[in-house]
Amino acid sequence: MEVIIRPVEELGALGGHLIATAVETKPDAVIGVATGSSPLGVYDDLGRRVDAGELSLAGCTAFMLDEYVGLPEGHPERYRTVIDRDFVSKVDIDPADVHGPDGLADDIPAACAAYEEAIRDAGGVDVQILGVGTDGHIAFNEPASSLASRTRIKTLTAQTRRDNARFFGGDVDAVPRHCLTQGIATIMEARHILLVAIGTAKSEAVAHLVEGPISGMWPVTALQMHPHVTVLLDPEAASRLQLADYFREVYDGKPVWEGF
Ligand code: GLP
């Protein structure tokens, strides 16, 4: 796990560089995309690179992590709408090549199985962008999720619904209770994982991720078992790390040839 602590305004460009390098190496890369505020700087940076003619995602495919159950098509907070707004509209990926779990399916287990198969058929995810919830969830794998879980329906915790109420005009009752989410084992199959965490509210989850024991109570800690994870943190998100000075020293001495 590579932990990089930099001022918040540098994180988008660092993440953008990481994704752009992956796409340069493999123009038909499969990118895992996340909703939430954490990846926005990365999406903006990718958009800037595409506008400048330095990068094209036209050959790429994208898979979303999760989706609310029951929000109608076009709802502003439906995750497909959010990803269209925050990512697809900024780059040149074909919207038909962006996939998400079907939160409106009549047969939810069949929709989850079909989603797993679609990811497999695409060759698996090359680079997965991730945020983390204040309770340590990744995608919508809430505390006590199975570390071996696959795409399935989950019930959101009260804390996540409170955290996400800001996207629903502050009305916690408007936040759906259920979601479909890639499982932890699904996410762990991505070849490279880029996690972005910003702000003091994330510092506890980040401390568990980097320095805590692996536990389903903090689902993000599963990433300790992944061979290729890059963690981008601002100083506030890193504020509870005992090894923060070490991580800064490692990054300051990072050889240029090393890449991410
Ligand atoms: C939601 C999403 C997660 C995301 C989390 C954190 O719960 N399902 O994928 O990581 O929010 O969001 P933010 O980055 O806005 O803090």
mmCIF file of C-alpha atoms and ligand atoms in Angstrom:
data_model
loop_
_atom_site.group_PDB
_atom_site.id
_atom_site.type_symbol
_atom_site.label_atom_id
_atom_site.label_comp_id
_atom_site.label_asym_id
_atom_site.label_seq_id
_atom_site.Cartn_x
_atom_site.Cartn_y
_atom_site.Cartn_z
ATOM 1 C CA MET A 1 0.000 0.000 0.000
ATOM 2 C CA GLU A 2 1.440 3.338 -1.035
ATOM 3 C CA VAL A 3 0.234 6.190 1.185
ATOM 4 C CA ILE A 4 0.666 9.683 -0.254
ATOM 5 C CA ILE A 5 -0.104 12.730 1.900
ATOM 6 C CA ARG A 6 -0.314 15.959 -0.079
ATOM 7 C CA PRO A 7 -2.254 19.236 0.024
ATOM 8 C CA VAL A 8 -5.827 18.690 -1.124
ATOM 9 C CA GLU A 9 -5.376 20.787 -4.268
ATOM 10 C CA GLU A 10 -2.703 18.359 -5.548
ATOM 11 C CA LEU A 11 -4.708 15.160 -5.119
ATOM 12 C CA GLY A 12 -6.845 15.457 -8.263
ATOM 13 C CA ALA A 13 -3.813 15.837 -10.522
ATOM 14 C CA LEU A 14 -2.021 12.929 -8.827
ATOM 15 C CA GLY A 15 -5.036 10.650 -9.274
ATOM 16 C CA GLY A 16 -5.546 11.915 -12.826
ATOM 17 C CA HIS A 17 -1.906 11.143 -13.618
ATOM 18 C CA LEU A 18 -2.300 7.619 -12.239
ATOM 19 C CA ILE A 19 -5.400 6.911 -14.366
ATOM 20 C CA ALA A 20 -3.956 8.596 -17.457
ATOM 21 C CA THR A 21 -0.820 6.435 -17.193
ATOM 22 C CA ALA A 22 -2.972 3.293 -16.933
ATOM 23 C CA VAL A 23 -4.928 4.315 -20.059
ATOM 24 C CA GLU A 24 -1.754 5.187 -21.990
ATOM 25 C CA THR A 25 -0.459 1.692 -21.256
ATOM 26 C CA LYS A 26 -3.803 0.085 -22.106
ATOM 27 C CA PRO A 27 -6.126 2.316 -24.201
ATOM 28 C CA ASP A 28 -9.055 -0.085 -23.691
ATOM 29 C CA ALA A 29 -8.608 -0.117 -19.901
ATOM 30 C CA VAL A 30 -11.540 -0.978 -17.667
ATOM 31 C CA ILE A 31 -11.980 1.780 -15.083
ATOM 32 C CA GLY A 32 -13.956 1.361 -11.866
ATOM 33 C CA VAL A 33 -15.698 4.625 -10.989
ATOM 34 C CA ALA A 34 -17.005 5.816 -7.629
ATOM 35 C CA THR A 35 -19.555 8.430 -6.680
ATOM 36 C CA GLY A 36 -19.088 10.883 -3.821
ATOM 37 C CA SER A 37 -17.071 14.043 -3.390
ATOM 38 C CA SER A 38 -13.653 12.395 -2.944
ATOM 39 C CA PRO A 39 -13.001 11.480 -6.621
ATOM 40 C CA LEU A 40 -14.266 14.789 -8.060
ATOM 41 C CA GLY A 41 -10.767 16.299 -8.341
ATOM 42 C CA VAL A 42 -9.602 13.205 -10.237
ATOM 43 C CA TYR A 43 -12.535 13.432 -12.673
ATOM 44 C CA ASP A 44 -11.868 17.152 -13.194
ATOM 45 C CA ASP A 45 -8.218 16.425 -13.906
ATOM 46 C CA LEU A 46 -9.131 13.685 -16.406
ATOM 47 C CA GLY A 47 -11.519 16.134 -18.094
ATOM 48 C CA ARG A 48 -8.745 18.712 -18.352
ATOM 49 C CA ARG A 49 -6.411 16.144 -19.934
ATOM 50 C CA VAL A 50 -9.077 15.097 -22.451
ATOM 51 C CA ASP A 51 -9.862 18.753 -23.330
ATOM 52 C CA ALA A 52 -6.142 19.426 -23.814
ATOM 53 C CA GLY A 53 -5.899 16.476 -26.218
ATOM 54 C CA GLU A 54 -3.440 14.658 -23.941
ATOM 55 C CA LEU A 55 -5.725 11.744 -23.121
ATOM 56 C CA SER A 56 -8.648 9.827 -24.561
ATOM 57 C CA LEU A 57 -10.952 7.478 -22.688
ATOM 58 C CA ALA A 58 -12.871 6.692 -25.883
ATOM 59 C CA GLY A 59 -11.621 3.098 -25.877
ATOM 60 C CA CYS A 60 -12.305 2.528 -22.173
ATOM 61 C CA THR A 61 -15.148 0.815 -20.366
ATOM 62 C CA ALA A 62 -16.308 1.861 -16.887
ATOM 63 C CA PHE A 63 -18.093 0.013 -14.111
ATOM 64 C CA MET A 64 -19.772 1.758 -11.211
ATOM 65 C CA LEU A 65 -19.430 0.464 -7.662
ATOM 66 C CA ASP A 66 -22.980 0.776 -6.454
ATOM 67 C CA GLU A 67 -26.493 2.118 -6.987
ATOM 68 C CA TYR A 68 -29.468 3.025 -4.831
ATOM 69 C CA VAL A 69 -32.464 0.729 -5.085
ATOM 70 C CA GLY A 70 -35.620 2.324 -6.417
ATOM 71 C CA LEU A 71 -34.513 5.780 -7.567
ATOM 72 C CA PRO A 72 -36.112 6.352 -10.975
ATOM 73 C CA GLU A 73 -34.096 6.977 -14.136
ATOM 74 C CA GLY A 74 -33.021 10.617 -14.325
ATOM 75 C CA HIS A 75 -33.351 11.183 -10.551
ATOM 76 C CA PRO A 76 -30.558 13.673 -9.765
ATOM 77 C CA GLU A 77 -29.124 11.469 -6.995
ATOM 78 C CA ARG A 78 -29.430 8.144 -8.793
ATOM 79 C CA TYR A 79 -25.790 7.053 -8.995
ATOM 80 C CA ARG A 80 -25.971 6.595 -12.764
ATOM 81 C CA THR A 81 -27.071 10.237 -13.052
ATOM 82 C CA VAL A 82 -24.314 11.307 -10.659
ATOM 83 C CA ILE A 83 -21.620 9.444 -12.624
ATOM 84 C CA ASP A 84 -22.932 10.923 -15.897
ATOM 85 C CA ARG A 85 -22.712 14.398 -14.351
ATOM 86 C CA ASP A 86 -19.411 14.063 -12.463
ATOM 87 C CA PHE A 87 -17.415 11.830 -14.819
ATOM 88 C CA VAL A 88 -18.956 10.923 -18.181
ATOM 89 C CA SER A 89 -19.822 14.520 -19.138
ATOM 90 C CA LYS A 90 -16.211 15.630 -18.540
ATOM 91 C CA VAL A 91 -14.411 13.005 -20.620
ATOM 92 C CA ASP A 92 -14.849 11.308 -23.995
ATOM 93 C CA ILE A 93 -15.920 7.843 -22.843
ATOM 94 C CA ASP A 94 -18.977 6.494 -24.686
ATOM 95 C CA PRO A 95 -21.900 6.580 -22.183
ATOM 96 C CA ALA A 96 -22.961 3.163 -23.558
ATOM 97 C CA ASP A 97 -19.659 1.781 -22.216
ATOM 98 C CA VAL A 98 -20.449 2.896 -18.651
ATOM 99 C CA HIS A 99 -22.243 0.257 -16.602
ATOM 100 C CA GLY A 100 -23.841 0.117 -13.189
ATOM 101 C CA PRO A 101 -25.851 -2.331 -11.112
ATOM 102 C CA ASP A 102 -29.574 -2.144 -11.954
ATOM 103 C CA GLY A 103 -31.297 -0.691 -8.897
ATOM 104 C CA LEU A 104 -34.659 -0.885 -10.670
ATOM 105 C CA ALA A 105 -34.517 -4.611 -11.511
ATOM 106 C CA ASP A 106 -37.510 -6.792 -10.610
ATOM 107 C CA ASP A 107 -35.169 -9.689 -9.913
ATOM 108 C CA ILE A 108 -32.419 -8.173 -7.750
ATOM 109 C CA PRO A 109 -30.314 -11.343 -7.234
ATOM 110 C CA ALA A 110 -30.324 -11.985 -11.015
ATOM 111 C CA ALA A 111 -29.306 -8.358 -11.671
ATOM 112 C CA CYS A 112 -26.417 -8.704 -9.185
ATOM 113 C CA ALA A 113 -25.225 -11.953 -10.791
ATOM 114 C CA ALA A 114 -25.460 -10.352 -14.257
ATOM 115 C CA TYR A 115 -23.343 -7.432 -13.054
ATOM 116 C CA GLU A 116 -20.603 -9.724 -11.770
ATOM 117 C CA GLU A 117 -20.646 -11.513 -15.123
ATOM 118 C CA ALA A 118 -20.447 -8.244 -17.065
ATOM 119 C CA ILE A 119 -17.327 -7.207 -15.131
ATOM 120 C CA ARG A 120 -15.772 -10.625 -15.758
ATOM 121 C CA ASP A 121 -16.686 -10.538 -19.470
ATOM 122 C CA ALA A 122 -14.993 -7.147 -19.790
ATOM 123 C CA GLY A 123 -11.781 -8.724 -18.483
ATOM 124 C CA GLY A 124 -12.001 -7.346 -14.944
ATOM 125 C CA VAL A 125 -11.280 -3.858 -13.643
ATOM 126 C CA ASP A 126 -7.790 -2.490 -14.363
ATOM 127 C CA VAL A 127 -7.951 0.481 -12.033
ATOM 128 C CA GLN A 128 -10.633 1.115 -9.434
ATOM 129 C CA ILE A 129 -11.256 4.573 -7.993
ATOM 130 C CA LEU A 130 -12.553 4.402 -4.404
ATOM 131 C CA GLY A 131 -13.674 6.720 -1.648
ATOM 132 C CA VAL A 132 -14.339 5.630 1.913
ATOM 133 C CA GLY A 133 -17.289 6.310 4.198
ATOM 134 C CA THR A 134 -16.802 7.759 7.676
ATOM 135 C CA ASP A 135 -17.712 4.307 9.044
ATOM 136 C CA GLY A 136 -15.109 2.625 6.831
ATOM 137 C CA HIS A 137 -17.445 1.427 4.105
ATOM 138 C CA ILE A 138 -16.184 1.014 0.554
ATOM 139 C CA ALA A 139 -18.776 1.234 -2.188
ATOM 140 C CA PHE A 140 -21.798 0.456 0.036
ATOM 141 C CA ASN A 141 -20.221 -2.411 1.994
ATOM 142 C CA GLU A 142 -21.222 -1.327 5.454
ATOM 143 C CA PRO A 143 -19.519 -2.476 8.692
ATOM 144 C CA ALA A 144 -19.804 -6.233 9.292
ATOM 145 C CA SER A 145 -19.938 -6.927 5.562
ATOM 146 C CA SER A 146 -18.380 -10.205 4.534
ATOM 147 C CA LEU A 147 -14.858 -9.703 3.268
ATOM 148 C CA ALA A 148 -15.735 -12.413 0.706
ATOM 149 C CA SER A 149 -18.909 -10.650 -0.494
ATOM 150 C CA ARG A 150 -19.949 -10.246 -4.131
ATOM 151 C CA THR A 151 -22.448 -7.825 -5.711
ATOM 152 C CA ARG A 152 -25.661 -7.903 -3.670
ATOM 153 C CA ILE A 153 -28.356 -5.827 -1.997
ATOM 154 C CA LYS A 154 -27.475 -4.095 1.273
ATOM 155 C CA THR A 155 -29.327 -1.988 3.828
ATOM 156 C CA LEU A 156 -27.623 1.333 4.500
ATOM 157 C CA THR A 157 -26.687 2.258 8.058
ATOM 158 C CA ALA A 158 -28.279 5.280 9.722
ATOM 159 C CA GLN A 159 -24.855 6.963 9.692
ATOM 160 C CA THR A 160 -24.429 6.558 5.920
ATOM 161 C CA ARG A 161 -27.949 7.821 5.319
ATOM 162 C CA ARG A 162 -27.196 10.837 7.525
ATOM 163 C CA ASP A 163 -23.865 11.403 5.714
ATOM 164 C CA ASN A 164 -25.591 11.243 2.329
ATOM 165 C CA ALA A 165 -28.634 13.353 3.306
ATOM 166 C CA ARG A 166 -26.680 16.410 2.134
ATOM 167 C CA PHE A 167 -27.227 15.210 -1.437
ATOM 168 C CA PHE A 168 -30.989 14.954 -0.788
ATOM 169 C CA GLY A 169 -31.563 18.518 0.415
ATOM 170 C CA GLY A 170 -30.618 17.526 3.978
ATOM 171 C CA ASP A 171 -33.643 15.222 4.229
ATOM 172 C CA VAL A 172 -32.486 11.886 5.654
ATOM 173 C CA ASP A 173 -35.892 10.335 4.916
ATOM 174 C CA ALA A 174 -35.347 10.973 1.212
ATOM 175 C CA VAL A 175 -32.185 8.793 1.203
ATOM 176 C CA PRO A 176 -33.070 5.263 0.041
ATOM 177 C CA ARG A 177 -32.680 2.480 2.605
ATOM 178 C CA HIS A 178 -31.333 -0.108 0.169
ATOM 179 C CA CYS A 179 -28.620 -0.252 -2.419
ATOM 180 C CA LEU A 180 -26.867 -2.667 -4.740
ATOM 181 C CA THR A 181 -23.137 -2.766 -4.274
ATOM 182 C CA GLN A 182 -20.128 -4.597 -5.589
ATOM 183 C CA GLY A 183 -18.920 -6.869 -2.812
ATOM 184 C CA ILE A 184 -15.584 -6.557 -1.102
ATOM 185 C CA ALA A 185 -14.260 -9.602 -2.979
ATOM 186 C CA THR A 186 -15.477 -8.044 -6.241
ATOM 187 C CA ILE A 187 -13.586 -4.813 -5.522
ATOM 188 C CA MET A 188 -10.495 -6.753 -4.439
ATOM 189 C CA GLU A 189 -10.251 -8.296 -7.928
ATOM 190 C CA ALA A 190 -9.423 -4.912 -9.466
ATOM 191 C CA ARG A 191 -5.764 -4.940 -10.500
ATOM 192 C CA HIS A 192 -4.958 -1.526 -9.026
ATOM 193 C CA ILE A 193 -6.979 0.429 -6.481
ATOM 194 C CA LEU A 194 -6.785 4.206 -6.051
ATOM 195 C CA LEU A 195 -8.430 5.373 -2.822
ATOM 196 C CA VAL A 196 -8.917 9.089 -2.172
ATOM 197 C CA ALA A 197 -9.836 10.432 1.281
ATOM 198 C CA ILE A 198 -10.163 14.086 2.193
ATOM 199 C CA GLY A 199 -10.936 15.829 5.481
ATOM 200 C CA THR A 200 -10.916 15.145 9.219
ATOM 201 C CA ALA A 201 -14.188 13.185 9.076
ATOM 202 C CA LYS A 202 -12.297 10.435 7.208
ATOM 203 C CA SER A 203 -9.297 10.301 9.564
ATOM 204 C CA GLU A 204 -10.630 7.473 11.736
ATOM 205 C CA ALA A 205 -11.460 5.257 8.744
ATOM 206 C CA VAL A 206 -8.054 6.086 7.218
ATOM 207 C CA ALA A 207 -6.258 5.127 10.461
ATOM 208 C CA HIS A 208 -8.046 1.757 10.385
ATOM 209 C CA LEU A 209 -7.285 1.302 6.674
ATOM 210 C CA VAL A 210 -3.560 1.945 6.999
ATOM 211 C CA GLU A 211 -2.681 0.940 10.551
ATOM 212 C CA GLY A 212 -5.574 -1.037 11.996
ATOM 213 C CA PRO A 213 -6.191 -4.758 12.091
ATOM 214 C CA ILE A 214 -8.177 -6.269 9.204
ATOM 215 C CA SER A 215 -11.808 -6.504 10.233
ATOM 216 C CA GLY A 216 -15.229 -6.630 8.622
ATOM 217 C CA MET A 217 -16.165 -3.900 11.114
ATOM 218 C CA TRP A 218 -13.989 -1.552 9.016
ATOM 219 C CA PRO A 219 -14.539 -2.932 5.497
ATOM 220 C CA VAL A 220 -11.862 -0.645 4.003
ATOM 221 C CA THR A 221 -9.194 -2.620 5.942
ATOM 222 C CA ALA A 222 -9.648 -5.476 3.441
ATOM 223 C CA LEU A 223 -7.406 -3.413 1.140
ATOM 224 C CA GLN A 224 -4.417 -4.400 3.312
ATOM 225 C CA MET A 225 -4.691 -7.771 1.561
ATOM 226 C CA HIS A 226 -4.523 -6.210 -1.921
ATOM 227 C CA PRO A 227 -1.119 -6.172 -3.621
ATOM 228 C CA HIS A 228 -1.486 -2.807 -5.407
ATOM 229 C CA VAL A 229 -3.240 0.031 -3.595
ATOM 230 C CA THR A 230 -2.463 3.751 -3.829
ATOM 231 C CA VAL A 231 -3.972 5.915 -1.071
ATOM 232 C CA LEU A 232 -4.178 9.680 -1.670
ATOM 233 C CA LEU A 233 -4.783 11.697 1.507
ATOM 234 C CA ASP A 234 -4.904 15.340 2.433
ATOM 235 C CA PRO A 235 -3.228 16.236 5.778
ATOM 236 C CA GLU A 236 -6.587 16.209 7.643
ATOM 237 C CA ALA A 237 -7.519 12.706 6.487
ATOM 238 C CA ALA A 238 -3.990 11.591 7.475
ATOM 239 C CA SER A 239 -4.093 13.348 10.852
ATOM 240 C CA ARG A 240 -4.509 10.173 12.941
ATOM 241 C CA LEU A 241 -1.757 8.170 11.237
ATOM 242 C CA GLN A 242 1.102 7.242 13.572
ATOM 243 C CA LEU A 243 3.345 6.743 10.538
ATOM 244 C CA ALA A 244 2.456 10.001 8.739
ATOM 245 C CA ASP A 245 6.052 11.317 8.906
ATOM 246 C CA TYR A 246 7.342 8.057 7.469
ATOM 247 C CA PHE A 247 4.876 8.175 4.568
ATOM 248 C CA ARG A 248 5.891 11.783 3.831
ATOM 249 C CA GLU A 249 9.565 10.811 3.865
ATOM 250 C CA VAL A 250 8.938 7.871 1.527
ATOM 251 C CA TYR A 251 7.050 10.064 -0.940
ATOM 252 C CA ASP A 252 9.666 12.855 -0.812
ATOM 253 C CA GLY A 253 12.302 10.289 -1.764
ATOM 254 C CA LYS A 254 10.181 8.460 -4.351
ATOM 255 C CA PRO A 255 12.291 7.737 -7.439
ATOM 256 C CA VAL A 256 10.845 9.281 -10.617
ATOM 257 C CA TRP A 257 11.047 5.939 -12.462
ATOM 258 C CA GLU A 258 8.908 4.168 -9.893
ATOM 259 C CA GLY A 259 5.478 5.391 -11.032
ATOM 260 C CA PHE A 260 2.375 4.362 -9.142
HETATM 261 C C1 GLP B 1 -21.075 6.854 -0.634
HETATM 262 C C2 GLP B 1 -20.592 5.955 -1.768
HETATM 263 C C3 GLP B 1 -19.153 5.531 -1.560
HETATM 264 C C4 GLP B 1 -18.307 6.754 -1.222
HETATM 265 C C5 GLP B 1 -18.809 7.371 0.059
HETATM 266 C C6 GLP B 1 -17.974 8.555 0.499
HETATM 267 O O1 GLP B 1 -21.526 6.160 0.462
HETATM 268 N N1 GLP B 1 -21.394 4.787 -1.926
HETATM 269 O O2 GLP B 1 -18.664 4.906 -2.746
HETATM 270 O O3 GLP B 1 -16.956 6.378 -1.085
HETATM 271 O O4 GLP B 1 -20.126 7.805 -0.192
HETATM 272 O O5 GLP B 1 -18.390 9.716 -0.166
HETATM 273 P P1 GLP B 1 -17.595 11.069 -0.164
HETATM 274 O O6 GLP B 1 -16.443 10.861 -1.076
HETATM 275 O O7 GLP B 1 -18.560 12.081 -0.702
HETATM 276 O O8 GLP B 1 -17.199 11.344 1.231
#
